Amino acid sequence: MQTQVGIVGAGPAGLMLAHLLHLRGIESVVLDTRTREEIEGTIRAGILEQNTVDLMADSGIGDRVKQVGSVHHGIELRFDGRGHRIDFEELTGRAVTVYPQHEVLKDLIEQRLSDGGEIRFGVSDVRVEDITGDTPTIRFTDNDGTEEVLHCALVGGCDGSRTQTRPLIPSPDVRQDHFRQYPFAWFGILVEAPPSSEELIYAHHENGFALISTRSPEVQRLYLQVDPEDSVDNWSDDRIWNELHTRVAGDDVELKEGPIFQKSILPFRSFVCEPMQHGRLFLAGDAAHTVPPTGAKGMNLAIADVYILARAMGEFFESGETTALDSYTATALPRVWRAQHFSWWMTSMLHRMPQSSGFDLKRQTAELDTVTRSRAGRTLLAENYVGTPLY
């Protein structure tokens, strides 16, 4: 098999990269160990920055997100029993759109297949070789058991946080891994109920953080801060609702209860790989970095990565020029680190740290009060939440 770009991973990064390359007339093959049903059935959060929505629309896959996505013009920071709205529209003239990740993937897969592009679902034994030569190869077993070899000029490592492509960058001689594990996790539930709020509520409380989020008019996503060693078995439905009511207390908000049909615990960590490239291999999305979900940056960072990467690959195939490819890491990383800082800031400001004292809780409340009182503080938060330029 021959193609111009071999892409490992059919998540948001891999599929969007393939789509943007197709628009430039560049051929690619996308490989993933999961089936199409598994990819489209993995329920993930989806808060899309304005830049992401604009790119989807400009590249021809924005119809559904415009039709059914829920545009949010602000969020609420809640502390001391009161809500404080951050008005994105007033402060930035921009907004975010709630549109789950699996819906983005459905849009990308449908467009890819309608364009005649190739996605190999359900492959196994994927091995990327010769990334420092001119013609890398990707060996894999197709879903019918056939051994295949894909020859390409460039490789996109877009295979998520459990990546097999990142280790191909030698460590520590070339690769430096920056890692932070947070001392708490999110206990998440999916509930059949109408929305409790028109916009997301980020609540700070002495018992810990809580988030009131949404998936659709009928299904809501709610989170509680818990110990990372906690178990879903420790949380009855009654205990969940009691704790949510406690942490999001106030006369101005009414939590809508309903049947809980999914419970899970999400660990918190930050990670950045430097560099994001080696030879003919280029990492994007969670294969290169992960962020805590507090700032809603994960999928948006993946889209920003491949926007930069597709332009660089386009220059390479159109003219043979390698300047943009060579500087891919230097171009992408500043935005990655800004997102890391924003996610860390939101996380540290809103969550109760282990062994927090009364001083620590009062200091966090003062920080939240400073941010919400100050137009400059609200603007800083809003600008980062709705998304900084792609690069």
Short mmCIF file of C-alpha atoms in Angstrom, two decimals:
data_model
loop_
_atom_site.label_atom_id
_atom_site.label_comp_id
_atom_site.label_asym_id
_atom_site.label_seq_id
_atom_site.Cartn_x
_atom_site.Cartn_y
_atom_site.Cartn_z
CA MET A 1 0.00 0.00 0.00
CA GLN A 2 1.17 3.52 -0.83
CA THR A 3 -0.05 6.88 0.46
CA GLN A 4 1.36 10.30 1.26
CA VAL A 5 0.48 10.42 4.98
CA GLY A 6 -0.11 7.43 7.25
CA ILE A 7 -2.28 8.41 10.23
CA VAL A 8 -2.38 6.23 13.34
CA GLY A 9 -5.57 6.90 15.28
CA ALA A 10 -9.12 7.77 14.23
CA GLY A 11 -9.91 10.19 17.04
CA PRO A 12 -10.50 13.93 16.61
CA ALA A 13 -6.83 14.62 15.77
CA GLY A 14 -6.40 11.84 13.21
CA LEU A 15 -9.71 12.31 11.44
CA MET A 16 -9.48 16.10 11.29
CA LEU A 17 -5.91 15.84 9.99
CA ALA A 18 -7.07 13.48 7.24
CA HIS A 19 -9.95 15.82 6.38
CA LEU A 20 -7.77 18.94 6.17
CA LEU A 21 -5.20 17.08 4.08
CA HIS A 22 -7.95 15.90 1.70
CA LEU A 23 -9.01 19.51 1.15
CA ARG A 24 -5.41 20.19 0.03
CA GLY A 25 -5.44 17.22 -2.32
CA ILE A 26 -3.14 15.13 -0.12
CA GLU A 27 -3.84 11.41 0.22
CA SER A 28 -3.82 9.64 3.57
CA VAL A 29 -4.83 6.36 5.19
CA VAL A 30 -6.22 6.34 8.74
CA LEU A 31 -5.73 3.27 10.96
CA ASP A 32 -7.42 2.50 14.27
CA THR A 33 -7.60 -0.60 16.46
CA ARG A 34 -11.22 0.18 17.38
CA THR A 35 -14.28 -0.53 15.29
CA ARG A 36 -16.37 2.29 13.89
CA GLU A 37 -19.10 1.46 16.40
CA GLU A 38 -16.64 1.71 19.31
CA ILE A 39 -15.28 5.05 18.12
CA GLU A 40 -18.70 6.60 17.57
CA GLY A 41 -20.07 5.09 20.79
CA THR A 42 -17.42 6.45 23.16
CA ILE A 43 -19.25 9.19 25.08
CA ARG A 44 -16.93 12.12 25.77
CA ALA A 45 -17.38 15.75 26.72
CA GLY A 46 -17.48 18.30 23.99
CA ILE A 47 -17.10 22.01 24.63
CA LEU A 48 -15.88 23.48 21.36
CA GLU A 49 -13.98 26.74 21.25
CA GLN A 50 -15.13 29.35 18.75
CA ASN A 51 -12.04 28.59 16.63
CA THR A 52 -12.94 24.89 16.46
CA VAL A 53 -16.52 25.58 15.38
CA ASP A 54 -15.30 28.09 12.78
CA LEU A 55 -12.79 25.59 11.38
CA MET A 56 -15.44 22.87 11.16
CA ALA A 57 -17.75 25.24 9.28
CA ASP A 58 -15.02 26.55 6.97
CA SER A 59 -13.90 23.00 6.11
CA GLY A 60 -17.37 21.75 5.27
CA ILE A 61 -18.31 19.70 8.34
CA GLY A 62 -20.12 22.35 10.37
CA ASP A 63 -23.76 21.75 9.41
CA ARG A 64 -24.76 19.56 12.35
CA VAL A 65 -22.81 21.47 14.97
CA LYS A 66 -24.54 24.66 13.78
CA GLN A 67 -27.95 22.95 13.78
CA VAL A 68 -27.92 20.98 17.03
CA GLY A 69 -24.95 22.30 19.01
CA SER A 70 -25.84 24.43 22.02
CA VAL A 71 -24.14 27.83 21.95
CA HIS A 72 -23.13 29.06 25.41
CA HIS A 73 -22.34 32.73 25.89
CA GLY A 74 -20.96 32.35 29.41
CA ILE A 75 -20.34 30.18 32.45
CA GLU A 76 -21.05 30.59 36.15
CA LEU A 77 -18.43 30.45 38.90
CA ARG A 78 -20.19 29.58 42.15
CA PHE A 79 -18.76 30.09 45.63
CA ASP A 80 -20.09 31.10 49.06
CA GLY A 81 -23.53 30.01 47.91
CA ARG A 82 -23.75 32.62 45.12
CA GLY A 83 -23.29 32.50 41.37
CA HIS A 84 -21.08 34.89 39.41
CA ARG A 85 -21.52 34.90 35.64
CA ILE A 86 -18.60 35.24 33.21
CA ASP A 87 -20.20 36.83 30.13
CA PHE A 88 -18.21 35.67 27.10
CA GLU A 89 -20.26 37.73 24.67
CA GLU A 90 -19.71 40.99 26.53
CA LEU A 91 -16.05 40.37 27.29
CA THR A 92 -14.85 38.81 24.02
CA GLY A 93 -17.66 38.89 21.48
CA ARG A 94 -17.26 35.12 21.17
CA ALA A 95 -18.82 31.95 22.58
CA VAL A 96 -18.37 28.19 23.00
CA THR A 97 -20.58 25.39 21.70
CA VAL A 98 -21.57 22.28 23.62
CA TYR A 99 -21.34 19.44 21.10
CA PRO A 100 -20.13 16.03 22.34
CA GLN A 101 -16.90 14.57 20.97
CA HIS A 102 -18.61 11.46 19.60
CA GLU A 103 -20.82 13.69 17.46
CA VAL A 104 -17.72 15.41 16.05
CA LEU A 105 -16.31 11.97 15.26
CA LYS A 106 -19.53 10.92 13.50
CA ASP A 107 -19.33 14.05 11.35
CA LEU A 108 -15.68 13.45 10.47
CA ILE A 109 -16.13 9.75 9.70
CA GLU A 110 -19.17 10.37 7.50
CA GLN A 111 -17.36 13.11 5.59
CA ARG A 112 -14.20 11.03 5.23
CA LEU A 113 -16.06 8.06 3.79
CA SER A 114 -18.23 10.21 1.50
CA ASP A 115 -15.02 11.78 0.15
CA GLY A 116 -13.74 8.31 -0.70
CA GLY A 117 -11.02 8.50 1.95
CA GLU A 118 -9.73 5.36 3.59
CA ILE A 119 -10.20 4.42 7.25
CA ARG A 120 -9.11 0.96 8.36
CA PHE A 121 -11.14 0.14 11.48
CA GLY A 122 -10.39 -2.76 13.82
CA VAL A 123 -6.76 -3.28 12.83
CA SER A 124 -4.19 -4.81 15.19
CA ASP A 125 -0.42 -5.18 15.68
CA VAL A 126 0.29 -1.66 14.40
CA ARG A 127 4.03 -1.03 14.08
CA VAL A 128 5.53 2.20 12.73
CA GLU A 129 9.05 1.79 11.36
CA ASP A 130 11.83 3.84 9.72
CA ILE A 131 10.56 7.24 10.86
CA THR A 132 14.02 8.78 10.42
CA GLY A 133 14.23 7.70 6.77
CA ASP A 134 12.54 9.12 3.69
CA THR A 135 9.87 6.40 3.47
CA PRO A 136 8.42 5.32 6.82
CA THR A 137 6.33 2.15 6.89
CA ILE A 138 3.37 1.15 9.01
CA ARG A 139 2.83 -2.59 9.41
CA PHE A 140 -0.51 -3.82 10.70
CA THR A 141 -2.96 -6.71 10.62
CA ASP A 142 -6.23 -5.80 8.91
CA ASN A 143 -9.53 -6.78 10.50
CA ASP A 144 -9.76 -9.80 8.17
CA GLY A 145 -6.38 -11.10 9.40
CA THR A 146 -4.38 -9.92 6.37
CA GLU A 147 -0.87 -8.64 7.06
CA GLU A 148 -0.44 -5.23 5.45
CA VAL A 149 2.44 -2.80 4.93
CA LEU A 150 1.68 0.88 4.33
CA HIS A 151 4.45 2.99 2.75
CA CYS A 152 4.18 6.75 3.26
CA ALA A 153 6.20 9.94 3.28
CA LEU A 154 4.97 11.27 6.65
CA VAL A 155 3.32 9.74 9.73
CA GLY A 156 0.73 11.37 11.97
CA GLY A 157 0.83 9.97 15.50
CA CYS A 158 -2.74 10.67 16.59
CA ASP A 159 -3.40 7.58 18.71
CA GLY A 160 -4.37 9.17 22.01
CA SER A 161 -2.93 9.08 25.52
CA ARG A 162 -2.24 5.32 25.30
CA THR A 163 -0.14 6.01 22.24
CA GLN A 164 2.20 3.56 20.58
CA THR A 165 3.77 6.26 18.43
CA ARG A 166 5.12 8.59 21.14
CA PRO A 167 7.68 6.00 22.40
CA LEU A 168 9.25 6.06 18.94
CA ILE A 169 10.79 9.40 19.91
CA PRO A 170 13.89 8.33 21.89
CA SER A 171 13.87 9.26 25.58
CA PRO A 172 15.68 10.93 27.24
CA ASP A 173 18.09 11.69 24.40
CA VAL A 174 15.45 13.43 22.28
CA ARG A 175 12.14 13.30 24.17
CA GLN A 176 11.37 15.07 27.45
CA ASP A 177 8.12 14.15 29.21
CA HIS A 178 6.58 16.77 31.50
CA PHE A 179 4.04 15.18 33.84
CA ARG A 180 1.83 16.19 36.77
CA GLN A 181 -0.58 13.90 38.62
CA TYR A 182 -3.31 15.69 40.56
CA PRO A 183 -4.36 14.41 44.01
CA PHE A 184 -8.05 14.12 43.15
CA ALA A 185 -10.43 12.82 40.48
CA TRP A 186 -13.87 13.59 39.09
CA PHE A 187 -16.79 11.30 39.84
CA GLY A 188 -19.02 11.70 36.77
CA ILE A 189 -22.62 10.72 36.20
CA LEU A 190 -24.95 10.77 33.23
CA VAL A 191 -28.54 11.44 34.21
CA GLU A 192 -31.84 11.49 32.35
CA ALA A 193 -33.13 14.94 33.28
CA PRO A 194 -33.67 18.39 31.81
CA PRO A 195 -30.84 20.94 32.23
CA SER A 196 -30.45 22.49 35.67
CA SER A 197 -28.89 25.60 34.14
CA GLU A 198 -28.69 27.23 30.72
CA GLU A 199 -24.89 27.43 31.13
CA LEU A 200 -22.21 25.40 32.91
CA ILE A 201 -21.80 25.93 36.65
CA TYR A 202 -18.33 25.56 38.21
CA ALA A 203 -18.85 25.32 41.98
CA HIS A 204 -16.21 25.75 44.71
CA HIS A 205 -17.16 24.32 48.12
CA GLU A 206 -15.37 23.22 51.26
CA ASN A 207 -16.44 19.63 50.46
CA GLY A 208 -14.82 19.87 47.04
CA PHE A 209 -15.54 20.96 43.47
CA ALA A 210 -18.72 20.26 41.51
CA LEU A 211 -19.61 20.86 37.86
CA ILE A 212 -23.09 21.11 36.39
CA SER A 213 -22.68 20.36 32.70
CA THR A 214 -24.92 19.09 29.89
CA ARG A 215 -25.00 16.67 26.98
CA SER A 216 -28.42 17.29 25.42
CA PRO A 217 -31.87 18.58 26.39
CA GLU A 218 -32.61 15.12 27.80
CA VAL A 219 -29.23 14.00 29.22
CA GLN A 220 -27.02 15.89 31.67
CA ARG A 221 -23.41 15.34 32.77
CA LEU A 222 -22.60 16.16 36.41
CA TYR A 223 -19.31 15.84 38.29
CA LEU A 224 -18.07 15.76 41.88
CA GLN A 225 -14.48 15.99 43.09
CA VAL A 226 -13.47 12.77 44.85
CA ASP A 227 -10.36 10.96 46.01
CA PRO A 228 -8.63 9.18 43.08
CA GLU A 229 -8.76 5.91 45.05
CA ASP A 230 -12.53 6.17 45.53
CA SER A 231 -14.90 3.68 43.92
CA VAL A 232 -18.23 4.13 42.16
CA ASP A 233 -19.56 1.41 44.48
CA ASN A 234 -19.24 3.85 47.38
CA TRP A 235 -21.71 6.28 45.83
CA SER A 236 -25.39 5.49 46.00
CA ASP A 237 -27.76 7.68 43.99
CA ASP A 238 -28.99 9.32 47.20
CA ARG A 239 -25.45 10.14 48.29
CA ILE A 240 -24.65 11.63 44.87
CA TRP A 241 -27.67 13.92 44.88
CA ASN A 242 -27.16 14.97 48.50
CA GLU A 243 -23.56 15.96 47.79
CA LEU A 244 -24.44 17.80 44.58
CA HIS A 245 -27.14 19.78 46.38
CA THR A 246 -24.68 20.61 49.16
CA ARG A 247 -21.90 21.80 46.84
CA VAL A 248 -24.16 23.75 44.48
CA ALA A 249 -26.30 25.29 47.20
CA GLY A 250 -28.31 28.47 46.72
CA ASP A 251 -31.78 29.83 46.19
CA ASP A 252 -30.94 30.87 42.63
CA VAL A 253 -30.25 27.36 41.27
CA GLU A 254 -32.43 24.23 41.26
CA LEU A 255 -30.83 20.91 40.42
CA LYS A 256 -33.05 18.72 38.26
CA GLU A 257 -32.83 15.09 39.36
CA GLY A 258 -33.51 11.98 37.30
CA PRO A 259 -32.42 8.38 36.75
CA ILE A 260 -28.61 8.00 36.80
CA PHE A 261 -27.56 5.56 34.08
CA GLN A 262 -23.77 5.89 34.10
CA LYS A 263 -21.13 6.41 36.79
CA SER A 264 -17.37 6.71 36.29
CA ILE A 265 -14.23 8.11 37.92
CA LEU A 266 -11.89 10.28 35.85
CA PRO A 267 -8.29 10.71 37.11
CA PHE A 268 -6.60 14.09 36.68
CA ARG A 269 -3.22 14.61 35.08
CA SER A 270 -1.27 16.99 32.89
CA PHE A 271 1.29 15.84 30.35
CA VAL A 272 3.38 17.42 27.59
CA CYS A 273 5.84 15.66 25.28
CA GLU A 274 8.68 17.74 23.87
CA PRO A 275 9.37 17.68 20.99
CA MET A 276 6.14 16.70 19.24
CA GLN A 277 8.07 15.32 16.26
CA HIS A 278 11.01 13.15 15.30
CA GLY A 279 12.14 12.40 11.77
CA ARG A 280 9.00 11.87 9.70
CA LEU A 281 6.75 11.29 12.75
CA PHE A 282 4.51 14.11 14.02
CA LEU A 283 2.40 13.78 17.18
CA ALA A 284 -0.93 15.54 17.66
CA GLY A 285 -3.66 15.59 20.29
CA ASP A 286 -3.51 13.36 23.36
CA ALA A 287 -0.54 11.46 21.94
CA ALA A 288 1.45 14.64 22.57
CA HIS A 289 -0.28 16.20 25.57
CA THR A 290 -3.19 15.91 27.99
CA VAL A 291 -4.84 18.51 30.20
CA PRO A 292 -7.28 18.36 33.13
CA PRO A 293 -10.86 18.71 31.87
CA THR A 294 -11.55 21.79 34.02
CA GLY A 295 -10.63 24.20 31.23
CA ALA A 296 -12.35 22.22 28.43
CA LYS A 297 -9.22 22.25 26.25
CA GLY A 298 -8.47 18.62 25.28
CA MET A 299 -10.24 18.21 21.94
CA ASN A 300 -9.65 21.85 21.02
CA LEU A 301 -5.89 21.42 21.44
CA ALA A 302 -6.02 18.39 19.14
CA ILE A 303 -7.81 20.42 16.47
CA ALA A 304 -5.30 23.27 16.80
CA ASP A 305 -2.39 20.82 16.44
CA VAL A 306 -3.64 19.34 13.19
CA TYR A 307 -4.59 22.72 11.78
CA ILE A 308 -0.92 23.68 12.08
CA LEU A 309 0.27 20.26 10.94
CA ALA A 310 -1.95 20.11 7.85
CA ARG A 311 -0.64 23.48 6.68
CA ALA A 312 2.96 22.34 7.20
CA MET A 313 2.36 19.03 5.41
CA GLY A 314 0.65 20.88 2.59
CA GLU A 315 3.70 23.09 2.11
CA PHE A 316 5.93 20.01 2.08
CA PHE A 317 3.95 18.17 -0.60
CA GLU A 318 3.29 21.26 -2.71
CA SER A 319 6.84 22.64 -2.84
CA GLY A 320 9.16 20.25 -1.02
CA GLU A 321 9.80 23.00 1.52
CA THR A 322 10.35 21.67 5.07
CA THR A 323 10.53 24.91 7.06
CA ALA A 324 6.97 24.64 8.48
CA LEU A 325 7.35 20.93 9.22
CA ASP A 326 10.68 21.49 10.94
CA SER A 327 9.13 24.18 13.15
CA TYR A 328 5.90 22.28 13.93
CA THR A 329 6.81 21.76 17.59
CA ALA A 330 7.96 25.36 18.04
CA THR A 331 4.70 26.59 16.48
CA ALA A 332 2.31 24.32 18.37
CA LEU A 333 3.84 24.16 21.86
CA PRO A 334 3.25 27.77 23.02
CA ARG A 335 -0.50 27.28 22.65
CA VAL A 336 -0.25 23.89 24.39
CA TRP A 337 1.51 25.43 27.38
CA ARG A 338 -0.97 28.33 27.54
CA ALA A 339 -3.76 25.75 27.69
CA GLN A 340 -1.87 23.82 30.37
CA HIS A 341 -1.59 26.98 32.44
CA PHE A 342 -5.27 27.86 32.02
CA SER A 343 -6.37 24.32 32.92
CA TRP A 344 -4.07 24.28 35.96
CA TRP A 345 -5.32 27.73 37.04
CA MET A 346 -8.99 26.77 36.81
CA THR A 347 -8.27 23.48 38.57
CA SER A 348 -6.25 24.96 41.44
CA MET A 349 -8.72 27.81 41.95
CA LEU A 350 -11.80 25.60 42.19
CA HIS A 351 -10.76 22.28 43.76
CA ARG A 352 -10.11 21.54 47.40
CA MET A 353 -6.58 20.23 47.81
CA PRO A 354 -5.86 17.40 50.28
CA GLN A 355 -5.17 18.64 53.78
CA SER A 356 -6.45 22.11 52.83
CA SER A 357 -6.72 24.37 55.84
CA GLY A 358 -9.20 27.13 56.52
CA PHE A 359 -6.56 29.52 55.22
CA ASP A 360 -6.37 27.69 51.89
CA LEU A 361 -10.13 27.71 51.42
CA LYS A 362 -10.37 31.42 52.28
CA ARG A 363 -7.51 32.18 49.88
CA GLN A 364 -9.31 30.34 47.06
CA THR A 365 -12.50 32.24 47.81
CA ALA A 366 -10.55 35.51 47.70
CA GLU A 367 -9.04 34.54 44.34
CA LEU A 368 -12.47 33.74 42.91
CA ASP A 369 -13.79 37.01 44.30
CA THR A 370 -10.88 38.92 42.74
CA VAL A 371 -11.43 37.31 39.34
CA THR A 372 -15.19 37.82 39.27
CA ARG A 373 -15.10 41.40 40.59
CA SER A 374 -12.49 42.58 38.10
CA ARG A 375 -13.35 43.10 34.43
CA ALA A 376 -9.72 42.34 33.63
CA GLY A 377 -9.96 39.07 35.59
CA ARG A 378 -13.23 38.06 33.92
CA THR A 379 -11.79 38.94 30.51
CA LEU A 380 -8.65 36.85 31.08
CA LEU A 381 -10.79 33.85 31.96
CA ALA A 382 -13.23 34.42 29.09
CA GLU A 383 -10.51 34.89 26.45
CA ASN A 384 -8.86 31.62 27.41
CA TYR A 385 -12.12 29.69 27.74
CA VAL A 386 -13.49 30.66 24.31
CA GLY A 387 -10.06 29.96 22.79
CA THR A 388 -6.97 31.84 21.75
CA PRO A 389 -6.00 31.97 18.02
CA LEU A 390 -5.09 28.59 16.49
CA TYR A 391 -1.56 29.94 16.08
#
